Short mmCIF file of C-alpha atoms in Angstrom, two decimals:
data_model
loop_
_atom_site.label_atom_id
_atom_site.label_comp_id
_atom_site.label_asym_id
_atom_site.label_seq_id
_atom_site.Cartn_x
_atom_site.Cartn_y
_atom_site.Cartn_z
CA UNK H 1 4.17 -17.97 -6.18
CA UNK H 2 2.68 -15.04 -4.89
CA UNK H 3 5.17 -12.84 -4.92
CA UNK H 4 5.37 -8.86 -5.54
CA UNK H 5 7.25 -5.49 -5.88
CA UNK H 6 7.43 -2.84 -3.04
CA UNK H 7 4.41 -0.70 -3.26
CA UNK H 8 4.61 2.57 -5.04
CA UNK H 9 2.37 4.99 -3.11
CA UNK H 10 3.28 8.28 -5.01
CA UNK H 11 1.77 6.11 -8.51
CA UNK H 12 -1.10 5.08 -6.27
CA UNK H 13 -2.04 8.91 -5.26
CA UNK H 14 -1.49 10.14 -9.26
CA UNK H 15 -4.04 7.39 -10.14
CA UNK H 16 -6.50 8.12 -7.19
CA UNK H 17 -6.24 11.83 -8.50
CA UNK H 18 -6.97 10.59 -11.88
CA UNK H 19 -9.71 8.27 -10.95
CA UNK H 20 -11.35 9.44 -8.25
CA UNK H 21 -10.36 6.85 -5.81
CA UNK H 22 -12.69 6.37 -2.86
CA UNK H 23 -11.14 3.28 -0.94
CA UNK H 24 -8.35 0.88 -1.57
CA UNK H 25 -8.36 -2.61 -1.34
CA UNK H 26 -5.02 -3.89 -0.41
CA UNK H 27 -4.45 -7.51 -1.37
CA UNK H 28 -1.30 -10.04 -0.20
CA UNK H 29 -0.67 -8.59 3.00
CA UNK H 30 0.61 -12.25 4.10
CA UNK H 31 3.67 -11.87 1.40
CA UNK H 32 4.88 -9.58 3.82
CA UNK H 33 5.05 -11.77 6.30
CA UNK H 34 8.73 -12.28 8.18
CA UNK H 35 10.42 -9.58 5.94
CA UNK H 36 12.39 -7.33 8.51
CA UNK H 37 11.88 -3.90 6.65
CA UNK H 38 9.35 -2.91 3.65
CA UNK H 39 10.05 -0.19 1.36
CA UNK H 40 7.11 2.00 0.34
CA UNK H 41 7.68 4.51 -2.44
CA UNK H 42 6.70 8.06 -1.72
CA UNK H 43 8.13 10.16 -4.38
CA UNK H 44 10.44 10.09 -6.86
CA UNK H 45 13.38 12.39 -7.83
CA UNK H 46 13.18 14.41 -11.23
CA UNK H 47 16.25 16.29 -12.69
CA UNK H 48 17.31 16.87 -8.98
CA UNK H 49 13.91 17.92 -7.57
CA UNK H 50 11.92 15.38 -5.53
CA UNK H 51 7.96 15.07 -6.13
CA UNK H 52 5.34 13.51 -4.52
CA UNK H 53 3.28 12.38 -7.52
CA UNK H 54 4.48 10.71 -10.61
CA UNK H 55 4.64 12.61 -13.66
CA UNK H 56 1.83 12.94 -16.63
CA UNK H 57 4.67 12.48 -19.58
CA UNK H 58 6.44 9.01 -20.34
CA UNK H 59 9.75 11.14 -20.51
CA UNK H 60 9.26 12.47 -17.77
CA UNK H 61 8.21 8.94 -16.01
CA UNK H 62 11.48 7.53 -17.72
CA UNK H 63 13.44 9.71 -15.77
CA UNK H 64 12.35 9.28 -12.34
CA UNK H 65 14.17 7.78 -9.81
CA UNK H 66 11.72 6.30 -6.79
CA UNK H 67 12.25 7.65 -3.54
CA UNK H 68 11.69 4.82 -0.83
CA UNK H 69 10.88 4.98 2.52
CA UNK H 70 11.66 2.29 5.28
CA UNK H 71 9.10 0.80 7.30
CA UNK H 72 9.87 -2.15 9.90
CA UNK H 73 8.33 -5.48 8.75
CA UNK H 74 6.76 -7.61 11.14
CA UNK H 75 7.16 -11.78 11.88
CA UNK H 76 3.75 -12.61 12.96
CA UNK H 77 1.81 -14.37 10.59
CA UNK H 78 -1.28 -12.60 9.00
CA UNK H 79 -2.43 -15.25 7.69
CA UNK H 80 -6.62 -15.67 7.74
CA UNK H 81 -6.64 -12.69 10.05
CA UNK H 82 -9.97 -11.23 9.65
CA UNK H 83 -9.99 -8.43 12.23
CA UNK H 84 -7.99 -5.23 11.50
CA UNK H 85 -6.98 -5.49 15.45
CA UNK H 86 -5.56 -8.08 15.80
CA UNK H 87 -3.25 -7.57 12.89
CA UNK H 88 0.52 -7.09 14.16
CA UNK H 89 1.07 -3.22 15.05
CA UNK H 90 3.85 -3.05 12.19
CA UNK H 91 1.23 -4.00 9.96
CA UNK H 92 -1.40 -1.97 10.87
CA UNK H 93 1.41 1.27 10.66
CA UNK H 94 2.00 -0.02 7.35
CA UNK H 95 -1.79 0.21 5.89
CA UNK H 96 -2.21 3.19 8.02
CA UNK H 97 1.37 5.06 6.18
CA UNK H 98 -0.25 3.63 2.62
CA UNK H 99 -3.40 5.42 3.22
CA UNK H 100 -2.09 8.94 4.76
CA UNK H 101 0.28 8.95 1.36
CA UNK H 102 -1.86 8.33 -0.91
CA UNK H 103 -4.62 10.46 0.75
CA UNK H 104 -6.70 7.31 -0.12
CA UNK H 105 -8.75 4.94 3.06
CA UNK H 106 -7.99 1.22 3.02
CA UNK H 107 -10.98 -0.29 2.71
CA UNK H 108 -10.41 -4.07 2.36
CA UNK H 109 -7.64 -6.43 3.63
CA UNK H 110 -6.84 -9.45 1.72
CA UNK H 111 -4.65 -11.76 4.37
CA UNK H 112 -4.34 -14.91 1.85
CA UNK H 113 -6.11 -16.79 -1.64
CA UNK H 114 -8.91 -17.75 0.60
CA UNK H 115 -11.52 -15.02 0.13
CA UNK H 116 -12.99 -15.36 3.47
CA UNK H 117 -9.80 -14.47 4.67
CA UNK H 118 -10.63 -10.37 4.25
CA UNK H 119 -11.20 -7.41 6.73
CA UNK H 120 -13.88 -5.06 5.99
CA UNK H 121 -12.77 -2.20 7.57
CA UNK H 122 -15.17 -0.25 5.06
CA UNK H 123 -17.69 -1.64 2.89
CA UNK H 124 -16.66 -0.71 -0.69
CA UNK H 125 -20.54 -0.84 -2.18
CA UNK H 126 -22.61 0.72 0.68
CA UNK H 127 -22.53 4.83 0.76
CA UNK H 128 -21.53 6.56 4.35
#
């Protein structure tokens, strides 16, 4: 019931480009949980030429094919974790890979529905 699609980074860095994007908030980590490999989209190929960011024009979008890179999953359970350390190392490479494509911090950690069940690892409303 709480299932998703592998993340697409290179969309993620056009719309932090657009928008201005100071932190993410990455929510569901625990779906991850026991998959042997994720797949993390960072680029996309484009009549033969690979790009890092996905392109302004729907015609342009409808020709892209996503370029995927493998990352090694991890069978700990992060569910209710609420400390960024004690995360499984996988996991942390994983939110650490998100953030250094998309040129974007990670901010908050959602590790299940329950809402106390969130790292902070930045607070989203208070200024540094």
């Amino acid at each position: 019931s709480r299932r998703c699609g592998w993340f697409d980074a290179a969309l993620l860095k056009r719309s932090a480009q657009v928008n201005g994007l100071s932190g993410l908030c990455i929510t569901k980590l625990d779906v991850l949980d026991g998959l042997t490999e994720l797949l993390l989209c960072t680029g996309y190929e484009l009549d033969g030429e690979k790009i890092d960011l996905l392109p302004m024009g729907a015609e342009d979008i409808a020709r892209c094919t996503p370029i995927y890179e493998t990352l090694p999953g991890w069978t700990e359970t992060t569910v209710g974790v609420t400390e960024y350390a004690k995360l499984p190392e996988a996991a942390r490479r994983y939110l650490e890979r998100i953030a250094e494509v998309t040129g974007v911090p990670v901010d908050v950690i959602s590790t299940s529905p329950d809402r106390d069940h969130t790292i902070m690892m930045r607070h989203p409303y208070v200024a540094d």
